[in-house]
Short mmCIF file of C-alpha atoms in Angstrom, two decimals:
data_model
loop_
_atom_site.label_atom_id
_atom_site.label_comp_id
_atom_site.label_asym_id
_atom_site.label_seq_id
_atom_site.Cartn_x
_atom_site.Cartn_y
_atom_site.Cartn_z
CA MET A 21 -179.86 20.35 -32.78
CA ASN A 22 -177.04 22.44 -34.00
CA ASN A 23 -175.95 25.19 -31.69
CA ILE A 24 -173.13 26.58 -34.10
CA ASN A 25 -174.29 29.95 -35.44
CA PHE A 26 -172.75 31.75 -38.39
CA LEU A 27 -171.69 34.98 -36.49
CA ASP A 28 -169.67 32.74 -34.25
CA GLN A 29 -168.02 30.72 -36.62
CA TYR A 30 -167.35 34.19 -38.75
CA ILE A 31 -165.72 35.92 -36.15
CA SER A 32 -163.71 33.21 -35.08
CA ALA A 33 -162.36 32.23 -38.65
CA PRO A 34 -158.88 33.89 -39.60
CA GLN A 35 -158.66 36.81 -41.25
CA SER A 36 -157.57 35.40 -44.57
CA VAL A 37 -160.94 33.29 -44.55
CA ARG A 38 -163.09 36.72 -44.00
CA ASP A 39 -161.41 38.58 -46.81
CA PHE A 40 -161.75 35.55 -49.02
CA ILE A 41 -165.45 35.64 -49.19
CA PHE A 42 -165.41 39.41 -50.15
CA SER A 43 -162.66 38.78 -52.99
CA ASP A 44 -162.86 38.86 -56.52
CA GLU A 45 -161.52 35.17 -56.27
CA TYR A 46 -164.54 34.05 -54.48
CA TYR A 47 -166.68 35.55 -57.06
CA SER A 48 -165.33 34.38 -59.75
CA TYR A 49 -165.35 30.92 -58.17
CA LEU A 50 -168.88 31.32 -57.39
CA GLU A 51 -170.16 32.28 -60.93
CA GLU A 52 -168.04 29.47 -62.26
CA TYR A 53 -169.67 26.95 -60.02
CA LEU A 54 -173.40 28.96 -60.78
CA ARG A 55 -172.91 28.38 -64.32
CA LYS A 56 -170.98 24.76 -64.68
CA PHE A 57 -173.60 23.22 -62.78
CA GLU A 58 -176.36 25.02 -63.83
CA ILE A 59 -177.86 26.03 -60.55
CA ASP A 60 -181.01 27.52 -60.80
CA PRO A 61 -181.20 31.36 -60.83
CA ILE A 62 -184.01 30.99 -58.01
CA LYS A 63 -181.52 28.42 -55.77
CA GLU A 64 -178.47 30.77 -56.31
CA THR A 65 -178.90 32.70 -53.10
CA ASP A 66 -178.97 29.08 -51.49
CA PHE A 67 -176.14 28.23 -52.90
CA VAL A 68 -173.74 31.08 -51.50
CA TYR A 69 -175.31 30.15 -48.23
CA PHE A 70 -174.75 26.56 -48.96
CA LEU A 71 -171.18 27.65 -49.54
CA GLN A 72 -170.64 29.77 -46.77
CA ASP A 73 -172.09 26.85 -44.41
CA LEU A 74 -168.91 24.90 -45.73
CA ILE A 75 -166.22 27.57 -45.85
CA PHE A 76 -167.40 28.65 -41.80
CA LYS A 77 -168.03 24.93 -41.06
CA LEU A 78 -171.57 25.18 -40.02
CA PHE A 79 -172.08 22.03 -42.34
CA VAL A 80 -169.06 19.61 -42.20
CA PRO A 81 -170.11 16.52 -43.89
CA LYS A 82 -168.24 13.16 -42.72
CA SER A 83 -167.94 11.69 -46.33
CA ILE A 84 -167.99 12.67 -49.92
CA MET A 85 -171.38 10.74 -49.98
CA GLU A 86 -172.82 12.90 -47.24
CA LEU A 87 -171.82 16.21 -49.28
CA LYS A 88 -172.79 14.91 -52.74
CA ASP A 89 -176.47 13.63 -50.58
CA GLU A 90 -176.51 17.27 -49.12
CA ILE A 91 -176.07 18.68 -52.82
CA ILE A 92 -178.53 16.49 -54.44
CA ARG A 93 -181.25 17.57 -51.48
CA ARG A 94 -180.63 21.17 -51.80
CA PHE A 95 -180.41 21.88 -55.42
CA ASN A 96 -181.94 19.01 -56.83
CA LEU A 97 -179.10 18.20 -59.07
CA GLU A 98 -178.52 14.90 -60.78
CA GLU A 99 -176.38 12.46 -59.24
CA THR A 100 -173.55 13.10 -62.16
CA LYS A 101 -173.29 17.08 -61.32
CA ALA A 102 -173.74 16.32 -57.45
CA ASN A 103 -170.70 14.19 -57.83
CA GLN A 104 -168.93 16.56 -59.75
CA MET A 105 -169.48 19.12 -57.38
CA ALA A 106 -168.72 17.15 -54.21
#
């Protein structure tokens, strides 16, 4: 079981990382990905949480393949899109 929690990771992250997730740059990046990869609107919140898991290292894939497989599992994307996103 993963004992890492978001709050602990958020608090221990550098201030620049914490600031980034509230920045216009982050939201532009987020919107671009939602549009480019045609993330289902129902899954948009899940996608935000997924990015935060990556940013704050709650999910640290051991390889690009593991990242791709997680993207496919969470967002039901075809393999080509999942590869591009990974």
